[in-house]
mmCIF file of C-alpha atoms in Angstrom:
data_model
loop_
_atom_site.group_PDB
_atom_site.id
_atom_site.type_symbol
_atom_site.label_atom_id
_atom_site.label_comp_id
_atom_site.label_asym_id
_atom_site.label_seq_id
_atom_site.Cartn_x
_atom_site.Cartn_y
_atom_site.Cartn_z
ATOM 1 C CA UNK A 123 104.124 84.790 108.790
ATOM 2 C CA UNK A 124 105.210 87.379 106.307
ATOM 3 C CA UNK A 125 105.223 87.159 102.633
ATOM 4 C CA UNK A 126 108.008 89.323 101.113
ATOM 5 C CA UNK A 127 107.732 90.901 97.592
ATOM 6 C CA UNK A 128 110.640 91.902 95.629
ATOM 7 C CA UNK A 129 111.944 94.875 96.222
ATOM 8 C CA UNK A 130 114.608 95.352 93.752
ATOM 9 C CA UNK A 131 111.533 94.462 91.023
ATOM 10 C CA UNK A 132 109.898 97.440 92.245
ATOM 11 C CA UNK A 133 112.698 99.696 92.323
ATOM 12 C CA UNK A 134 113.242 98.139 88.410
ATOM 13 C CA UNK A 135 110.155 98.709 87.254
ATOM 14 C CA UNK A 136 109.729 102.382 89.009
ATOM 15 C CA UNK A 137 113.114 103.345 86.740
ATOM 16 C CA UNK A 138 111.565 101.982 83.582
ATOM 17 C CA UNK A 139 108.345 104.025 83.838
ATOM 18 C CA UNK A 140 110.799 107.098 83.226
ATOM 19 C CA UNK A 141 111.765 105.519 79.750
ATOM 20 C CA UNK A 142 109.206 106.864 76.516
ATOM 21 C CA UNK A 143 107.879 103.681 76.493
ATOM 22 C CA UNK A 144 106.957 103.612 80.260
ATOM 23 C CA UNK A 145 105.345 107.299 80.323
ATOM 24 C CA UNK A 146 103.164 105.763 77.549
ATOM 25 C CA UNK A 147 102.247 103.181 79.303
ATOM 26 C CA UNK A 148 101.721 104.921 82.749
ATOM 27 C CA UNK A 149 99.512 107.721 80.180
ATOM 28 C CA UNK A 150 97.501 104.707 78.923
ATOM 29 C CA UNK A 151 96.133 103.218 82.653
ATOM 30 C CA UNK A 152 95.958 106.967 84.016
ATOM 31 C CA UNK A 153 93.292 107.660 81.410
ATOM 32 C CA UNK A 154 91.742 104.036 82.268
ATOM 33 C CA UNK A 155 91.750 103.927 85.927
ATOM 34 C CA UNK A 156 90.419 107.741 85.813
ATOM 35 C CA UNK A 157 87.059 106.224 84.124
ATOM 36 C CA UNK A 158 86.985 103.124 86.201
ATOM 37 C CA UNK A 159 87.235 104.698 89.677
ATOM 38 C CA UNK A 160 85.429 107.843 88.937
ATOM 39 C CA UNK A 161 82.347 106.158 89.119
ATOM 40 C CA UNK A 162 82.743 104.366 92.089
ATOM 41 C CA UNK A 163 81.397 105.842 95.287
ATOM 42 C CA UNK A 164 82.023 104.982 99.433
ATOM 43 C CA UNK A 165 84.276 105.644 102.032
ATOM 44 C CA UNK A 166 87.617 103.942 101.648
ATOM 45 C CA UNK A 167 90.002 103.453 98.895
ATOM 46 C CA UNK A 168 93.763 102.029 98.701
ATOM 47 C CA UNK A 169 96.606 101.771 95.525
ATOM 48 C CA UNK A 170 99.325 99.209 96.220
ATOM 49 C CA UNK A 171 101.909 100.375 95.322
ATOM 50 C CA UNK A 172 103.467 101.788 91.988
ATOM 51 C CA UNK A 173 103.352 105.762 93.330
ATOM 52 C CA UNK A 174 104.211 107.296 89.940
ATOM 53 C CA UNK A 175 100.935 106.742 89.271
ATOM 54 C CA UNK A 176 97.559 108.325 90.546
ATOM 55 C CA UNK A 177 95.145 105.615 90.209
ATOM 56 C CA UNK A 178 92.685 107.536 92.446
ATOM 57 C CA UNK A 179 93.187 110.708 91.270
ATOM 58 C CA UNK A 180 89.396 110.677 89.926
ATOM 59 C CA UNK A 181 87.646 109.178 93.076
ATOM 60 C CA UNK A 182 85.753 111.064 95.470
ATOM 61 C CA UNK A 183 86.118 109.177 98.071
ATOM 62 C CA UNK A 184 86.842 110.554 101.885
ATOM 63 C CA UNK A 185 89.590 108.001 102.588
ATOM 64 C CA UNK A 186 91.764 107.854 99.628
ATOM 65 C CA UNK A 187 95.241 105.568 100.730
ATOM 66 C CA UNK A 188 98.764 104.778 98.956
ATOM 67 C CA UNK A 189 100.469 102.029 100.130
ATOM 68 C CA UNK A 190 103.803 100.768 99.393
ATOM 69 C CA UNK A 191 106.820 99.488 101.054
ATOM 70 C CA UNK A 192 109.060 102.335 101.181
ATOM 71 C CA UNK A 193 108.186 105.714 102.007
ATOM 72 C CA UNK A 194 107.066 107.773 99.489
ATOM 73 C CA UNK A 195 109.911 110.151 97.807
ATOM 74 C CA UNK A 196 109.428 114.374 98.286
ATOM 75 C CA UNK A 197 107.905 115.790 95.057
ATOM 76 C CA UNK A 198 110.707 117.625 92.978
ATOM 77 C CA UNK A 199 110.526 120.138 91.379
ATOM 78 C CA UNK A 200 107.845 121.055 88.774
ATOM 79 C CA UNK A 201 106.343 117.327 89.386
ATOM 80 C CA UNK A 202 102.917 117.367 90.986
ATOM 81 C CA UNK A 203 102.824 116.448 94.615
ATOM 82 C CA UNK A 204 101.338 113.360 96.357
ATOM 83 C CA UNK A 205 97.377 113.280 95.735
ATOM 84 C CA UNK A 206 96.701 110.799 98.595
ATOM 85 C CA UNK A 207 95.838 111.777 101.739
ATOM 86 C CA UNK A 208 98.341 109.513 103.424
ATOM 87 C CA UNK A 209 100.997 106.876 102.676
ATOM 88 C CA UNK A 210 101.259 104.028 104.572
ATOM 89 C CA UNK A 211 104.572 101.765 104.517
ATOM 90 C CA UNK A 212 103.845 97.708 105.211
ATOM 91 C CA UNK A 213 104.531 94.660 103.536
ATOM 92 C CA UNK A 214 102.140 93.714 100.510
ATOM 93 C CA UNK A 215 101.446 90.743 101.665
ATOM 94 C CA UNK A 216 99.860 91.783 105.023
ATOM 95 C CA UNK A 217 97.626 94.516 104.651
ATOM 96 C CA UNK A 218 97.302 96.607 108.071
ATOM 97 C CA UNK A 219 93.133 97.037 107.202
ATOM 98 C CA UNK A 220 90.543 95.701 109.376
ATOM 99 C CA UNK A 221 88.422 93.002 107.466
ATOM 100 C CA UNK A 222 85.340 93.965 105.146
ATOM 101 C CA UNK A 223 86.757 97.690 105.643
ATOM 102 C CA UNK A 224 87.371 99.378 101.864
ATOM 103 C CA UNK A 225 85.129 99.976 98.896
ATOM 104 C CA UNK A 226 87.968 99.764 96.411
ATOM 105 C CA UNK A 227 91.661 98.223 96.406
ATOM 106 C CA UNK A 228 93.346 99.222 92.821
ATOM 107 C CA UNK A 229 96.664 96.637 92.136
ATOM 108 C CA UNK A 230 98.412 98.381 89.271
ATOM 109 C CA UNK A 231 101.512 95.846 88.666
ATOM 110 C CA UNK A 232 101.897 94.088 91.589
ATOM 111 C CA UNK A 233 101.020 90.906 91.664
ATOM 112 C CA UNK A 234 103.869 90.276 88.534
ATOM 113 C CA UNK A 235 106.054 92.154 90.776
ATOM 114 C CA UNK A 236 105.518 89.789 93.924
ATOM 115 C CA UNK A 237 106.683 86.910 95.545
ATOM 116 C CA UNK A 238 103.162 85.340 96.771
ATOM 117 C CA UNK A 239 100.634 87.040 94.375
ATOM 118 C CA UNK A 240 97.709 84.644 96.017
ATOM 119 C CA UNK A 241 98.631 85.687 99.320
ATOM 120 C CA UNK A 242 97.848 89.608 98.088
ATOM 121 C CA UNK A 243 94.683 88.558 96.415
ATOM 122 C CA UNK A 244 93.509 86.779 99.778
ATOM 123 C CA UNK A 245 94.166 89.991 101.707
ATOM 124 C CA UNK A 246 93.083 92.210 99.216
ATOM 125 C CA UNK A 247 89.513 89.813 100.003
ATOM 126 C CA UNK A 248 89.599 90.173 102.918
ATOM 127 C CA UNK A 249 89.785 93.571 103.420
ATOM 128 C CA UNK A 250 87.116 94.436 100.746
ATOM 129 C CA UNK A 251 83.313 94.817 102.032
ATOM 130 C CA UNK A 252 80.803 92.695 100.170
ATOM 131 C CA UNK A 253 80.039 94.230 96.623
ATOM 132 C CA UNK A 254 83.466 96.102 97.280
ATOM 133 C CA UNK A 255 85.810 96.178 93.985
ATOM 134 C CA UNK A 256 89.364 95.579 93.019
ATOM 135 C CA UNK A 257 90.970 97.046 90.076
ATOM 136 C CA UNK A 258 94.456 94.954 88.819
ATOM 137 C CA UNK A 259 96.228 96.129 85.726
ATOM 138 C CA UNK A 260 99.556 94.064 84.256
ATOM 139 C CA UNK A 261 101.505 93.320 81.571
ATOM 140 C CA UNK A 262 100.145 91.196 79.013
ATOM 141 C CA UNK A 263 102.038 87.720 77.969
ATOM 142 C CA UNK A 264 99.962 87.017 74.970
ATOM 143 C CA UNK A 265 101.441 90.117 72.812
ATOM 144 C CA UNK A 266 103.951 91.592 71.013
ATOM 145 C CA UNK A 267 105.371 92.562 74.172
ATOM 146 C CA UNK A 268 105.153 89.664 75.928
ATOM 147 C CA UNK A 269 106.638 87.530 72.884
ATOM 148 C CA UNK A 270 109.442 90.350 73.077
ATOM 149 C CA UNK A 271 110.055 89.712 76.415
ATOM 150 C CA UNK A 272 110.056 86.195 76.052
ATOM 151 C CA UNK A 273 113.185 86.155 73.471
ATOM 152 C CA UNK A 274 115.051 88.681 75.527
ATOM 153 C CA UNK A 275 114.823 86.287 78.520
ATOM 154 C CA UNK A 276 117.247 83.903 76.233
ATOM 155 C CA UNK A 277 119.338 86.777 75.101
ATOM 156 C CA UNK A 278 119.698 88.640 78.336
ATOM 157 C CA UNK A 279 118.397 92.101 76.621
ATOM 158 C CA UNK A 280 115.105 92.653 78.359
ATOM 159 C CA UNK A 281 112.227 94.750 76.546
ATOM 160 C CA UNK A 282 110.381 95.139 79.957
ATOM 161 C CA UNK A 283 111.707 95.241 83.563
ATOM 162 C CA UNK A 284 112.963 91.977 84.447
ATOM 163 C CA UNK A 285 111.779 90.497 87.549
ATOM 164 C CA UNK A 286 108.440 89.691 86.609
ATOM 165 C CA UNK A 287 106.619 86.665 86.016
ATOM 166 C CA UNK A 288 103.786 88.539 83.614
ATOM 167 C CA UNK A 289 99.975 86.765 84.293
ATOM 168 C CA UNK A 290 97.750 85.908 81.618
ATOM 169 C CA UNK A 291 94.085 87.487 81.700
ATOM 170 C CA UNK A 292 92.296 83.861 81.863
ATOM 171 C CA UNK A 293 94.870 82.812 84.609
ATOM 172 C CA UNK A 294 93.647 85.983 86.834
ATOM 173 C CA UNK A 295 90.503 85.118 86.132
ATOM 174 C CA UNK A 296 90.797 81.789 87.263
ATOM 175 C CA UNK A 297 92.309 83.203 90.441
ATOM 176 C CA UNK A 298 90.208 85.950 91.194
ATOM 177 C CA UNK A 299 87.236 83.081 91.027
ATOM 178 C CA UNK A 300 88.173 81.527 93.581
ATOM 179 C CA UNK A 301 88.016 84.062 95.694
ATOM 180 C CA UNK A 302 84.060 85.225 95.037
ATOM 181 C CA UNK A 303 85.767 87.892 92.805
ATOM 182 C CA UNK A 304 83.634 88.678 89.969
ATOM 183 C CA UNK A 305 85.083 89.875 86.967
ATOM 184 C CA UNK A 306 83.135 93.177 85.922
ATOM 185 C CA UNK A 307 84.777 94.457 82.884
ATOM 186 C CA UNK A 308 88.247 95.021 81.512
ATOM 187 C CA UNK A 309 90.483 97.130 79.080
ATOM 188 C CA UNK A 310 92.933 95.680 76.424
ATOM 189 C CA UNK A 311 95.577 98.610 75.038
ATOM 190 C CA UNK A 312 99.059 99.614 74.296
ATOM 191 C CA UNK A 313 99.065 97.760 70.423
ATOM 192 C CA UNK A 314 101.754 99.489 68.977
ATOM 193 C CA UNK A 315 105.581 97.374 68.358
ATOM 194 C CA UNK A 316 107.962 96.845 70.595
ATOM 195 C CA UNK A 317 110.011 99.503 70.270
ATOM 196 C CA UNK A 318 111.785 101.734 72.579
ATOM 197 C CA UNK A 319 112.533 105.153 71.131
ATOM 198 C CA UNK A 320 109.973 108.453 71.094
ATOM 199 C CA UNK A 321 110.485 108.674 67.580
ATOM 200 C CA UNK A 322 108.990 105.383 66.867
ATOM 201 C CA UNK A 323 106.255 105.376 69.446
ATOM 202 C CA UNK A 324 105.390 108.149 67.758
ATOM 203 C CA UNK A 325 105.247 106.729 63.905
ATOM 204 C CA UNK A 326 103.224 103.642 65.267
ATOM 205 C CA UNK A 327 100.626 105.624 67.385
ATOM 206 C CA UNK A 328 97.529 104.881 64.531
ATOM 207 C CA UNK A 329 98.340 101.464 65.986
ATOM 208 C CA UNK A 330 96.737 102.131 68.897
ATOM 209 C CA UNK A 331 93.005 102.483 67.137
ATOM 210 C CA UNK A 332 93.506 99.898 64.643
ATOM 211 C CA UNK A 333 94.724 97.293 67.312
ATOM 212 C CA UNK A 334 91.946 97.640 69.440
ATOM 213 C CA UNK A 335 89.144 96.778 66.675
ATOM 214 C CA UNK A 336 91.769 93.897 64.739
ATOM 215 C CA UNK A 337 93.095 92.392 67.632
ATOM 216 C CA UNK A 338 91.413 93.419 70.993
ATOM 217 C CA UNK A 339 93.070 90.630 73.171
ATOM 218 C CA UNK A 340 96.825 91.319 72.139
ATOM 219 C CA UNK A 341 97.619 94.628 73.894
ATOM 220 C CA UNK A 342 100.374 94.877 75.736
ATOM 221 C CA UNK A 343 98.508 96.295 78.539
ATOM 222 C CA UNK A 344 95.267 94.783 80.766
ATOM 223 C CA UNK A 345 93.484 96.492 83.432
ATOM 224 C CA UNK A 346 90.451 94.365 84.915
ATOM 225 C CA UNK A 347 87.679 95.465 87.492
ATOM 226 C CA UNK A 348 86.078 92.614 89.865
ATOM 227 C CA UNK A 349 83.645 92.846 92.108
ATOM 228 C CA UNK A 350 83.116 90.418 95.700
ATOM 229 C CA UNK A 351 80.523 88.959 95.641
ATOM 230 C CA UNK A 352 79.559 87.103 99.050
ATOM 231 C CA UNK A 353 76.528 83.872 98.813
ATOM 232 C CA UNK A 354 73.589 84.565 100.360
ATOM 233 C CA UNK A 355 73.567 88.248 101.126
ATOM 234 C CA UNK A 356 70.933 90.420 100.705
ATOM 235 C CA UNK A 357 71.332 93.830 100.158
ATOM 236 C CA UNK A 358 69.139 96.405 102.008
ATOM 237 C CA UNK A 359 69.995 99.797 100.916
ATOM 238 C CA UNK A 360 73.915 102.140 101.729
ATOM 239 C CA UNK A 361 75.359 102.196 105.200
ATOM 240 C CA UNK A 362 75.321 106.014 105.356
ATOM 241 C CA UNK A 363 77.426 105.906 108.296
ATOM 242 C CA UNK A 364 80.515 103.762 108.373
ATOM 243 C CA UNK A 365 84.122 104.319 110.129
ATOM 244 C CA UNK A 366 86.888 104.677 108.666
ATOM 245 C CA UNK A 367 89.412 101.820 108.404
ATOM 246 C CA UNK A 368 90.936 100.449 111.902
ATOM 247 C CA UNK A 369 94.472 99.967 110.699
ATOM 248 C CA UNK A 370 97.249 97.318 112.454
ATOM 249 C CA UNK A 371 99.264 98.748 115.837
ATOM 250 C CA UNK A 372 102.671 98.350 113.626
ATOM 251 C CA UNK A 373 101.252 100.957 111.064
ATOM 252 C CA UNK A 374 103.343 103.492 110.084
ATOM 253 C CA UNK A 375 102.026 107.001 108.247
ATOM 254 C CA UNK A 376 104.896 108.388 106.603
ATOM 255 C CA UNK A 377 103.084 111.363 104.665
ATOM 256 C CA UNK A 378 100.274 113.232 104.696
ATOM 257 C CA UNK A 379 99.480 115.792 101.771
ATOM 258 C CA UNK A 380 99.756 119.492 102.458
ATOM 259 C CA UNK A 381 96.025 121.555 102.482
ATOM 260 C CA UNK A 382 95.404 123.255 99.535
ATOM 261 C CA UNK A 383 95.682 126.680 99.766
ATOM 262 C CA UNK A 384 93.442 127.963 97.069
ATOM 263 C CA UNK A 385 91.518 131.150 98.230
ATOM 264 C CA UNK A 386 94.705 132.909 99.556
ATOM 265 C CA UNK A 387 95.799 135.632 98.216
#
């Protein structure tokens, strides 16, 4: 049984993250997700989706995955190339990883973006190893954004992409609960008014300081880290030796990253 997401959302969204106020955005979580996964050590790691950015740019991980449902688009040029070391292409909703098989799964935007957002979370469980983490980031309802949003939803002119159903912090909580996920820590930001224009981004940017001390839980922004927890284990010290990920027959590798040739003359 397959669980379609939205495709067209995707594609929306993608074309929005060119606009000044989604390269802010995307600047914001970069410099979030690069201190979150940085610290986080194992074997395996996946992003879902959302390619224009590099939420694993700061692992270390060996196995460092981008999945998404199309294949990923050739660098142009003077934009940096692909820092995964391999794209796969599958539906969100099935993830093509053996069970208890990644460290770290990092959601940025999808589950607003998707049709069945439980059914991701429940693979996204499964697939994790015990103690294993998942890092979500989304749009904020309770802000200035979201309240934007809201109004342009009667009007017809949209602030952010449209085809989104945007999920409060406390109701990802609740859901991310009920599957042993334990909320670790999180990240409010992105305070300043909704307004589209560089010039204006610009003139609000002391915003960004004063809204995080003011009003910490309004920014238009969230990125949360949870950690699965499993009842009654005990841990005993690191697997040093672990495989990598068995992946589905109907897998598909559409990209692998080119060796760096540093050294060469």
């Amino acid at each position: 049984m397959t669980y379609p997401s939205s495709k067209n959302s995707i594609i929306t969204l993608d074309d929005w993250l060119d606009t000044p106020l989604g390269e802010y955005i995307r600047a914001w979580e970069q410099e979030r997700l690069d201190a979150l996964t940085a610290d986080i050590f194992g074997f395996n790691a996946v992003q879902i989706g959302f390619p224009k950015l590099h939420a694993l740019r700061a692992n270390r991980m060996q196995h460092r995955w981008l999945s998404d449902m199309q294949a990923p688009q050739p660098a142009k040029h003077g934009q940096a190339s692909n820092p995964h070391k391999a794209s796969v292409v599958h539906d969100f909703g099935e993830l093509p990883f053996a069970s208890q098989s990644l460290d770290l799964v990092v959601l940025p935007h999808v589950l607003e973006f998707a049709n069945e957002p439980h059914q991701i979370l429940r693979e996204v469980e499964r697939v994790l190893i015990p103690e294993g983490q998942v890092i979500i980031s989304g749009f904020n309802p309770a802000s200035l954004w979201g309240l934007r949003q809201a109004a342009g939803s009667v009007t017809g002119a949209h602030f952010l992409p449209e085809y989104a159903e945007f999920i409060s912090l406390l109701r990802l909580q609740d859901w991310l609960k009920l599957l042993n996920l334990e909320v670790n820590r999180g990240h409010f930001g992105c305070y300043m008014p909704p307004c589209k224009s560089e010039k204006w981004l610009r003139r609000f940017s002391f915003m960004e300081k004063a809204g995080g001390r003011w009003w910490p839980y309004c920014g238009a922004v969230y990125v949360v880290q949870a950690i699965k927890r499993v009842k009654g284990m005990t841990l005993i010290g690191p697997s040093w030796v672990r495989k990598a990920p068995r992946v589905r027959q109907s897998l598909t590798i559409t990209h692998k990253a080119p060796k760096s040739d540093h050294g060469k003359s």
